[in-house]
CSV table of C-alpha atoms in Angstrom, one decimal:
chain,number,residue,atom,x,y,z
A,29,MET,CA,0.0,0.0,0.0
A,30,LYS,CA,2.8,2.4,0.8
A,31,HIS,CA,4.5,1.6,-2.5
A,32,LEU,CA,1.2,2.4,-4.3
A,33,GLN,CA,0.9,5.8,-2.6
A,34,ARG,CA,4.5,6.6,-3.4
A,35,HIS,CA,4.0,5.9,-7.1
A,36,LEU,CA,0.8,8.0,-7.3
A,37,LEU,CA,2.6,10.9,-5.6
A,38,VAL,CA,5.5,10.7,-8.1
A,39,LEU,CA,2.9,10.7,-11.0
A,40,LEU,CA,1.1,13.7,-9.6
A,41,LEU,CA,4.4,15.7,-9.2
A,42,ALA,CA,5.2,14.9,-12.8
A,43,LEU,CA,1.9,16.3,-14.0
A,44,LEU,CA,2.0,19.5,-12.0
A,45,PRO,CA,4.4,21.4,-14.4
A,46,GLY,CA,2.1,20.7,-17.4
A,47,VAL,CA,-1.0,21.9,-15.5
A,48,ALA,CA,0.8,25.0,-14.3
A,49,SER,CA,2.0,25.6,-17.9
A,50,PHE,CA,-1.6,25.2,-19.3
A,51,ALA,CA,-2.9,27.6,-16.6
A,52,GLY,CA,-0.3,30.2,-17.5
A,53,GLU,CA,-1.1,30.3,-21.3
A,54,ALA,CA,-2.4,33.5,-22.7
A,55,ALA,CA,-6.0,34.0,-23.8
A,56,ASP,CA,-6.0,36.2,-26.9
A,57,SER,CA,-8.8,38.8,-27.6
A,58,LEU,CA,-9.1,40.1,-31.1
A,59,TYR,CA,-11.0,43.3,-32.3
A,60,ILE,CA,-11.2,44.5,-35.9
A,61,PHE,CA,-12.0,48.0,-37.0
A,62,ARG,CA,-12.9,48.8,-40.6
A,63,PHE,CA,-12.1,51.8,-42.7
A,64,VAL,CA,-13.6,53.3,-45.9
A,65,GLN,CA,-11.5,52.7,-49.1
A,66,GLY,CA,-9.1,55.6,-49.7
A,67,LYS,CA,-10.1,57.3,-46.3
A,68,ASP,CA,-8.1,57.5,-43.1
A,69,ALA,CA,-10.9,58.8,-40.8
A,70,PHE,CA,-12.0,56.4,-38.0
A,71,TYR,CA,-15.9,56.2,-38.1
A,72,ALA,CA,-17.1,54.5,-34.9
A,73,PRO,CA,-20.7,54.1,-36.2
A,74,TRP,CA,-19.6,52.5,-39.5
A,75,ARG,CA,-20.2,48.8,-39.9
A,76,ASP,CA,-19.5,47.0,-36.6
A,77,ASN,CA,-16.9,49.5,-35.4
A,78,GLY,CA,-19.1,50.7,-32.5
A,79,ALA,CA,-19.7,47.3,-31.0
A,80,GLN,CA,-16.0,46.3,-31.4
A,81,LEU,CA,-14.9,49.6,-29.8
A,82,GLU,CA,-17.2,49.2,-26.7
A,83,ALA,CA,-16.0,45.6,-26.1
A,84,LEU,CA,-12.4,46.6,-26.4
A,85,LEU,CA,-12.8,49.6,-24.1
A,86,THR,CA,-14.4,47.4,-21.5
A,87,LEU,CA,-11.5,44.9,-21.7
A,88,LEU,CA,-8.9,47.7,-21.6
A,89,ARG,CA,-10.4,49.3,-18.5
A,90,ALA,CA,-10.5,46.0,-16.7
A,91,HIS,CA,-6.8,45.4,-17.3
A,92,ARG,CA,-5.6,49.0,-17.4
A,93,GLU,CA,-3.1,48.6,-14.5
A,94,ALA,CA,-1.6,45.4,-16.1
A,95,ILE,CA,-1.4,47.1,-19.5
A,96,LEU,CA,0.3,50.2,-18.0
A,97,SER,CA,2.8,48.0,-16.2
A,98,GLY,CA,3.6,46.2,-19.4
A,99,SER,CA,2.3,42.8,-18.3
A,100,ILE,CA,-0.3,42.7,-21.0
A,101,PRO,CA,0.9,44.1,-24.4
A,102,VAL,CA,-1.6,45.6,-26.8
A,103,ARG,CA,-0.8,44.4,-30.3
A,104,MET,CA,-2.1,46.7,-33.1
A,105,ASP,CA,-1.8,45.9,-36.8
A,106,GLY,CA,-2.8,48.1,-39.8
A,107,TYR,CA,-3.7,46.6,-43.2
A,108,CYS,CA,-4.2,48.6,-46.3
A,109,THR,CA,-4.3,47.8,-50.1
A,110,GLY,CA,-5.7,49.6,-53.1
A,111,GLN,CA,-3.2,52.4,-53.1
A,112,ALA,CA,-0.1,52.8,-55.2
A,113,PRO,CA,2.7,52.2,-54.5
A,114,ASP,CA,3.1,50.0,-51.4
A,115,GLU,CA,4.7,52.9,-49.5
A,116,GLU,CA,1.4,54.7,-49.7
A,117,ASN,CA,-0.5,51.7,-48.4
A,118,ARG,CA,1.8,51.5,-45.4
A,119,ARG,CA,1.5,55.2,-44.8
A,120,MET,CA,-2.3,54.9,-44.9
A,121,ALA,CA,-2.3,51.9,-42.6
A,122,ALA,CA,-0.1,53.8,-40.1
A,123,VAL,CA,-2.4,56.8,-40.1
A,124,ARG,CA,-5.4,54.6,-39.5
A,125,SER,CA,-3.6,52.8,-36.6
A,126,ASN,CA,-2.8,56.1,-35.0
A,127,ARG,CA,-6.5,57.1,-35.3
A,128,VAL,CA,-7.6,54.0,-33.4
A,129,LYS,CA,-4.7,54.3,-30.9
A,130,SER,CA,-5.6,58.0,-30.1
A,131,GLU,CA,-9.2,56.9,-29.5
A,132,LEU,CA,-8.1,54.2,-27.0
A,133,ILE,CA,-5.5,56.5,-25.3
A,134,GLY,CA,-8.1,59.3,-24.9
A,135,ARG,CA,-10.9,57.1,-23.5
A,136,VAL,CA,-9.0,54.6,-21.4
A,137,GLY,CA,-5.9,56.5,-20.3
A,138,VAL,CA,-3.3,54.2,-21.5
A,139,THR,CA,-0.1,55.5,-23.1
A,140,GLU,CA,1.8,55.1,-26.4
A,141,ALA,CA,4.3,52.7,-24.8
A,142,CYS,CA,1.5,50.2,-24.1
A,143,PHE,CA,1.1,49.4,-27.8
A,144,VAL,CA,3.2,47.2,-30.2
A,145,THR,CA,2.3,48.5,-33.7
A,146,ALA,CA,3.0,47.1,-37.1
A,147,ASN,CA,1.6,48.2,-40.5
A,148,HIS,CA,1.3,46.1,-43.6
A,149,ALA,CA,0.6,46.7,-47.3
A,150,VAL,CA,-1.4,43.5,-47.7
A,151,GLU,CA,-4.8,42.1,-47.1
A,152,TYR,CA,-5.7,41.0,-43.6
A,153,ALA,CA,-7.5,38.0,-45.0
A,154,GLU,CA,-8.9,37.0,-48.4
A,155,GLY,CA,-11.3,39.7,-49.4
A,156,VAL,CA,-10.7,41.7,-46.2
A,157,TRP,CA,-8.6,44.9,-46.4
A,158,ASN,CA,-8.5,48.4,-45.0
A,159,VAL,CA,-8.7,47.3,-41.4
A,160,VAL,CA,-6.9,47.8,-38.1
A,161,THR,CA,-6.8,44.9,-35.6
A,162,VAL,CA,-6.2,45.2,-31.9
A,163,LYS,CA,-5.1,42.0,-30.0
A,164,LEU,CA,-4.6,41.6,-26.3
A,165,CYS,CA,-2.6,38.6,-24.9
A,166,ILE,CA,-4.2,38.1,-21.4
A,167,PRO,CA,-2.5,35.5,-19.2
A,168,ALA,CA,-5.1,33.1,-17.7
A,169,ASP,CA,-3.6,33.3,-14.2
A,170,ILE,CA,-4.5,37.0,-13.8
A,171,ASN,CA,-7.5,37.4,-11.5
A,172,GLU,CA,-10.5,38.7,-13.4
A,173,THR,CA,-14.0,39.3,-12.5
A,174,LYS,CA,-15.7,37.1,-15.1
A,175,GLU,CA,-19.0,38.9,-14.9
A,176,ASP,CA,-17.3,42.1,-16.1
A,177,LEU,CA,-15.3,40.7,-18.9
A,178,PRO,CA,-16.5,39.3,-22.2
A,179,ASP,CA,-15.8,35.6,-22.7
A,180,ALA,CA,-12.7,35.2,-24.9
A,181,ALA,CA,-14.0,32.2,-26.8
A,182,ASP,CA,-17.4,33.8,-27.4
A,183,THR,CA,-15.7,37.0,-28.5
A,184,ASP,CA,-13.5,35.2,-31.0
A,185,LEU,CA,-16.4,33.3,-32.4
A,186,ARG,CA,-18.5,36.4,-32.7
A,187,VAL,CA,-15.6,38.3,-34.3
A,188,VAL,CA,-15.2,35.5,-36.9
A,189,GLN,CA,-18.9,35.4,-37.7
A,190,GLN,CA,-19.0,39.2,-38.0
A,191,GLU,CA,-15.9,39.1,-40.1
A,192,GLN,CA,-17.5,36.6,-42.5
A,193,LYS,CA,-20.7,38.6,-42.6
A,194,ALA,CA,-18.8,41.8,-43.2
A,195,VAL,CA,-16.8,40.2,-46.0
A,196,GLN,CA,-20.0,39.1,-47.7
A,197,GLN,CA,-21.6,42.5,-47.3
A,198,GLU,CA,-18.5,44.2,-48.6
A,199,GLN,CA,-18.3,42.0,-51.7
A,200,LYS,CA,-22.0,42.6,-52.3
A,201,ALA,CA,-21.5,46.4,-51.9
A,202,VAL,CA,-18.5,46.3,-54.3
A,203,GLN,CA,-20.6,44.4,-56.9
A,204,GLN,CA,-23.5,46.9,-56.5
A,205,GLU,CA,-21.0,49.8,-56.7
A,206,GLN,CA,-19.5,48.4,-59.9
A,207,LYS,CA,-22.9,47.9,-61.4
A,208,ALA,CA,-23.9,51.4,-60.5
A,209,VAL,CA,-20.7,52.8,-62.1
A,210,GLN,CA,-21.4,50.8,-65.3
A,211,GLN,CA,-25.0,52.1,-65.4
A,212,GLU,CA,-23.7,55.7,-64.7
A,213,GLN,CA,-21.1,55.4,-67.5
A,214,LYS,CA,-23.7,54.0,-69.9
A,215,ALA,CA,-26.1,56.9,-69.0
A,216,ILE,CA,-23.3,59.5,-69.5
A,217,GLN,CA,-22.5,58.0,-72.9
A,218,GLN,CA,-26.1,58.0,-74.0
A,219,ALA,CA,-26.5,61.6,-72.8
A,220,GLN,CA,-23.4,62.7,-74.6
A,221,LYS,CA,-24.2,60.9,-77.9
A,222,PRO,CA,-26.8,63.4,-79.1
A,223,ALA,CA,-24.5,66.3,-78.1
A,224,ARG,CA,-21.6,64.7,-80.1
A,225,GLN,CA,-23.9,64.2,-83.1
A,226,ALA,CA,-25.1,67.7,-82.9
A,227,LYS,CA,-21.6,69.1,-82.6
A,228,SER,CA,-20.4,66.9,-85.5
A,229,GLU,CA,-23.3,68.1,-87.7
A,230,ALA,CA,-22.7,71.7,-86.7
A,231,ALA,CA,-19.0,71.4,-87.5
A,232,THR,CA,-19.4,69.5,-90.7
A,233,PRO,CA,-20.5,72.5,-93.0
A,234,GLU,CA,-17.7,74.7,-91.7
A,235,GLN,CA,-14.9,72.2,-91.5
A,236,ALA,CA,-15.6,69.7,-94.2
A,237,THR,CA,-17.4,71.9,-96.7
A,238,PRO,CA,-16.0,75.4,-96.2
A,239,THR,CA,-17.6,76.6,-99.5
A,240,CYS,CA,-21.0,75.0,-99.0
A,241,ARG,CA,-23.6,77.6,-98.4
A,242,LYS,CA,-26.7,77.3,-96.3
A,243,GLU,CA,-30.0,76.5,-98.1
A,244,ARG,CA,-31.6,79.4,-100.0
A,245,SER,CA,-28.6,81.6,-99.8
A,246,LEU,CA,-28.2,84.6,-102.2
A,247,SER,CA,-25.0,85.8,-103.8
A,248,LEU,CA,-24.0,88.6,-106.2
A,249,ARG,CA,-21.4,88.2,-108.9
A,250,THR,CA,-19.4,89.9,-111.6
A,251,ASN,CA,-17.5,88.2,-114.5
A,252,LEU,CA,-14.0,89.7,-114.3
A,253,LEU,CA,-13.1,88.2,-117.7
A,254,TYR,CA,-16.0,90.0,-119.4
A,255,ASP,CA,-15.3,93.2,-117.4
A,256,ALA,CA,-11.8,93.1,-118.9
A,257,PHE,CA,-13.3,93.2,-122.4
A,258,LEU,CA,-15.3,96.3,-121.5
A,259,LEU,CA,-18.5,94.3,-121.2
A,260,PRO,CA,-19.6,94.9,-117.6
A,261,THR,CA,-21.5,91.9,-116.2
A,262,LEU,CA,-23.6,91.6,-113.0
A,263,GLY,CA,-25.3,88.5,-111.9
A,264,VAL,CA,-27.2,86.9,-109.0
A,265,GLU,CA,-27.4,83.3,-107.9
A,266,TRP,CA,-30.1,81.8,-105.6
A,267,ARG,CA,-29.1,78.5,-103.9
A,268,ILE,CA,-32.4,76.8,-103.3
A,269,SER,CA,-30.6,73.9,-101.6
A,270,HIS,CA,-27.1,72.7,-100.8
A,271,SER,CA,-26.9,71.1,-104.3
A,272,ILE,CA,-29.0,73.2,-106.7
A,273,GLY,CA,-28.5,76.9,-107.7
A,274,LEU,CA,-30.3,79.2,-110.1
A,275,LYS,CA,-28.1,81.8,-111.7
A,276,LEU,CA,-28.9,84.8,-114.0
A,277,ASP,CA,-26.2,87.1,-115.5
A,278,GLY,CA,-26.7,90.2,-117.4
A,279,SER,CA,-24.1,92.0,-119.5
A,280,PHE,CA,-24.4,95.5,-121.0
A,281,SER,CA,-22.1,98.0,-122.7
A,282,TRP,CA,-22.9,101.2,-124.7
A,283,TRP,CA,-19.6,102.6,-125.9
A,284,ASP,CA,-19.0,105.1,-128.8
A,285,GLY,CA,-15.7,106.4,-130.1
A,286,ASN,CA,-14.0,108.3,-132.8
A,287,HIS,CA,-13.9,107.1,-136.4
A,288,GLY,CA,-17.1,105.1,-136.0
A,289,LYS,CA,-15.8,102.9,-133.1
A,290,VAL,CA,-18.7,101.4,-131.3
A,291,GLN,CA,-19.5,98.6,-128.8
A,292,LYS,CA,-23.1,98.3,-127.9
A,293,VAL,CA,-24.0,94.9,-126.5
A,294,TRP,CA,-26.6,93.4,-124.2
A,295,LEU,CA,-26.7,89.8,-123.2
A,296,VAL,CA,-28.6,87.7,-120.6
A,297,ASN,CA,-27.4,84.3,-119.5
A,298,PRO,CA,-29.7,82.0,-117.3
A,299,GLU,CA,-28.3,78.8,-115.8
A,300,VAL,CA,-29.2,75.9,-113.6
A,301,ARG,CA,-26.4,74.4,-111.6
A,302,TRP,CA,-25.9,71.1,-109.7
A,303,TYR,CA,-23.1,71.2,-107.1
A,304,LEU,CA,-21.4,67.9,-106.6
A,305,LEU,CA,-19.1,66.0,-104.3
A,306,ARG,CA,-18.9,66.4,-100.6
A,307,ASP,CA,-17.6,69.9,-100.4
A,308,ARG,CA,-19.9,71.3,-103.1
A,309,ARG,CA,-17.2,73.2,-105.0
A,310,PHE,CA,-17.4,71.4,-108.3
A,311,TYR,CA,-20.6,71.9,-110.4
A,312,VAL,CA,-22.2,71.1,-113.7
A,313,GLY,CA,-25.1,73.0,-115.3
A,314,VAL,CA,-27.2,73.8,-118.3
A,315,SER,CA,-27.3,77.3,-119.6
A,316,GLY,CA,-28.5,79.5,-122.5
A,317,SER,CA,-27.8,83.0,-123.7
A,318,TYR,CA,-29.6,85.6,-125.8
A,319,GLY,CA,-28.5,89.1,-126.8
A,320,GLU,CA,-27.8,91.7,-129.5
A,321,TYR,CA,-24.6,93.3,-130.5
A,322,ASN,CA,-23.1,96.1,-132.6
A,323,ILE,CA,-19.3,96.1,-132.6
A,324,TYR,CA,-16.7,97.9,-134.6
A,325,LYS,CA,-13.0,98.3,-133.6
A,326,TYR,CA,-13.5,98.0,-129.9
A,327,LEU,CA,-11.6,95.2,-128.2
A,328,PRO,CA,-14.0,92.3,-129.1
A,329,GLY,CA,-14.2,93.7,-132.6
A,330,LYS,CA,-10.4,93.7,-133.0
A,331,LEU,CA,-10.5,89.9,-132.5
A,332,LEU,CA,-12.7,89.6,-135.6
A,333,LYS,CA,-11.8,90.4,-139.3
A,334,GLY,CA,-9.6,93.5,-139.6
A,335,ASP,CA,-11.8,96.5,-140.6
A,336,THR,CA,-15.2,94.8,-140.4
A,337,GLY,CA,-17.9,95.5,-137.9
A,338,TYR,CA,-20.9,93.3,-137.0
A,339,GLN,CA,-24.4,94.0,-135.9
A,340,GLY,CA,-27.0,91.3,-135.1
A,341,LYS,CA,-28.5,88.8,-132.6
A,342,LEU,CA,-27.3,85.6,-131.1
A,343,TRP,CA,-28.5,82.8,-128.9
A,344,ASN,CA,-26.9,79.6,-127.6
A,345,ALA,CA,-27.5,76.6,-125.3
A,346,GLY,CA,-25.2,74.1,-123.8
A,347,VAL,CA,-23.7,72.7,-120.6
A,348,THR,CA,-21.3,74.3,-118.2
A,349,LEU,CA,-18.5,73.0,-116.0
A,350,GLY,CA,-17.1,75.0,-113.1
A,351,TYR,CA,-15.3,75.1,-109.8
A,352,GLN,CA,-15.6,77.6,-106.9
A,353,LEU,CA,-12.5,78.6,-105.0
A,354,SER,CA,-13.2,79.9,-101.5
A,355,LEU,CA,-11.4,83.1,-100.5
A,356,SER,CA,-13.2,83.8,-97.2
A,357,ARG,CA,-16.5,83.2,-95.6
A,358,SER,CA,-18.1,85.9,-97.9
A,359,PHE,CA,-16.0,85.8,-101.1
A,360,SER,CA,-15.0,83.2,-103.7
A,361,LEU,CA,-13.8,82.9,-107.3
A,362,ASP,CA,-16.0,81.0,-109.8
A,363,PHE,CA,-14.2,79.5,-112.8
A,364,ASN,CA,-16.5,78.2,-115.5
A,365,LEU,CA,-16.6,77.2,-119.2
A,366,GLY,CA,-19.6,76.5,-121.3
A,367,LEU,CA,-19.8,74.2,-124.4
A,368,GLY,CA,-22.7,73.9,-126.7
A,369,TYR,CA,-24.4,75.2,-129.9
A,370,THR,CA,-24.5,78.9,-131.0
A,371,ARG,CA,-26.5,80.6,-133.8
A,372,SER,CA,-26.0,84.2,-134.9
A,373,ALA,CA,-27.8,86.3,-137.4
A,374,TYR,CA,-25.9,89.5,-138.4
A,375,ASP,CA,-25.0,92.2,-140.9
A,376,SER,CA,-21.3,93.0,-141.5
A,377,PHE,CA,-20.1,96.4,-142.5
A,378,GLY,CA,-17.1,98.7,-142.9
A,379,MET,CA,-16.5,102.4,-142.5
A,380,THR,CA,-15.6,104.9,-145.2
A,381,ASP,CA,-15.3,108.6,-144.3
A,382,GLY,CA,-17.4,108.0,-141.3
A,383,VAL,CA,-20.2,106.3,-143.3
A,384,ARG,CA,-21.2,102.7,-142.6
A,385,ILE,CA,-21.0,100.6,-145.8
A,386,TYR,CA,-22.6,97.2,-145.5
A,387,LYS,CA,-20.7,94.3,-146.8
A,388,GLN,CA,-23.2,91.5,-146.0
A,389,GLN,CA,-26.8,91.6,-144.8
A,390,GLY,CA,-28.8,88.7,-143.4
A,391,GLY,CA,-25.8,86.6,-142.8
A,392,THR,CA,-26.0,83.7,-140.3
A,393,LYS,CA,-23.4,81.7,-138.4
A,394,ASN,CA,-23.9,78.3,-136.6
A,395,PHE,CA,-21.3,76.5,-134.8
A,396,ALA,CA,-20.6,74.1,-131.9
A,397,GLY,CA,-18.0,75.0,-129.3
A,398,PRO,CA,-17.5,77.4,-126.4
A,399,THR,CA,-20.7,79.3,-125.4
A,400,GLN,CA,-19.3,81.2,-122.4
A,401,ALA,CA,-16.3,81.5,-120.1
A,402,GLY,CA,-15.8,83.3,-116.9
A,403,ILE,CA,-13.7,84.1,-113.9
A,404,SER,CA,-16.3,85.6,-111.5
A,405,LEU,CA,-15.9,87.3,-108.2
A,406,VAL,CA,-18.8,86.0,-105.9
A,407,TRP,CA,-20.1,87.7,-102.8
A,408,THR,CA,-22.4,85.6,-100.6
A,409,ILE,CA,-24.8,88.0,-98.8
A,410,GLY,CA,-24.8,87.5,-95.1
A,411,SER,CA,-21.5,85.5,-95.0
A,412,ASN,CA,-23.6,82.3,-94.7
A,413,LYS,CA,-21.2,79.9,-96.3
């Protein structure tokens, strides 16, 4: 019997160090505080920060003396991602840690020396970032009033459950935010589309077609080539659309000179034009002319037979080709050439001692060839090109 009691005593003494070691292990308490992405302000009412803060304050007040003496260290870790570069993430994590630390120091009365702080540019857990964690390692052999302190196991379980729920809520919020951003971008694109179309349509006449006039514009013109031959010409063109124009030119001269020199001409020239291509500079048209003439030794007459004058009527019809060169918003040069059929009935004459001597009466001339030519200066009224 004595041998049995001795063996049991030895076994008990061997187990005592393990029991003492188990009793001395620390019970960890973890608290997590969340922050808004890109912000460093500590919002106690946001998410579960308020409940976590009250539980932590209760625990800190219960162990304030042990914390101040250094027996219970307060471990604080800041986690931040989403910034660039990593130095900015660490800086943001440090600022957030200081926000939480200041709250605890001000409300519990602990000091900066009570904290062991580290900051990280990584996620705290998968899908969990932008948080500050506070962890207390409380030895189990410290006398506590159990009624006043939250149970460590219950607290850890509740924290894990809240963390999982928070992760799910955050993921859902991110998805909703991404969806809202996509809808907003789509709405902006739809709102800007009519404005871009209107801007494009408004810019097209001025940028792509600088010589294209507005519908029903009116322009005045003079044929510089005819003016050079002392046959002043004045015309008007009415653009009834971007592509169609109605033109009417009139030429008139009434010159007399010494030795029977004369140039008396009147001529009207109606024309319908179709402006082509995108910039509406090139055009084709159909035209006709009718007029009377009496010419002797003036410039047009010098181009005919030597000392012979002509008096009669003419008409012609044909097609025209032309191109308008823009000089400014109001002025342009119009180059054109007409080809077709001309018929003229005339009397030819000469002059002897100031007396007109007819050489031929009732003559006619028919030919196919040029019917008109022009280099015209055009003024669009109202600068509405």
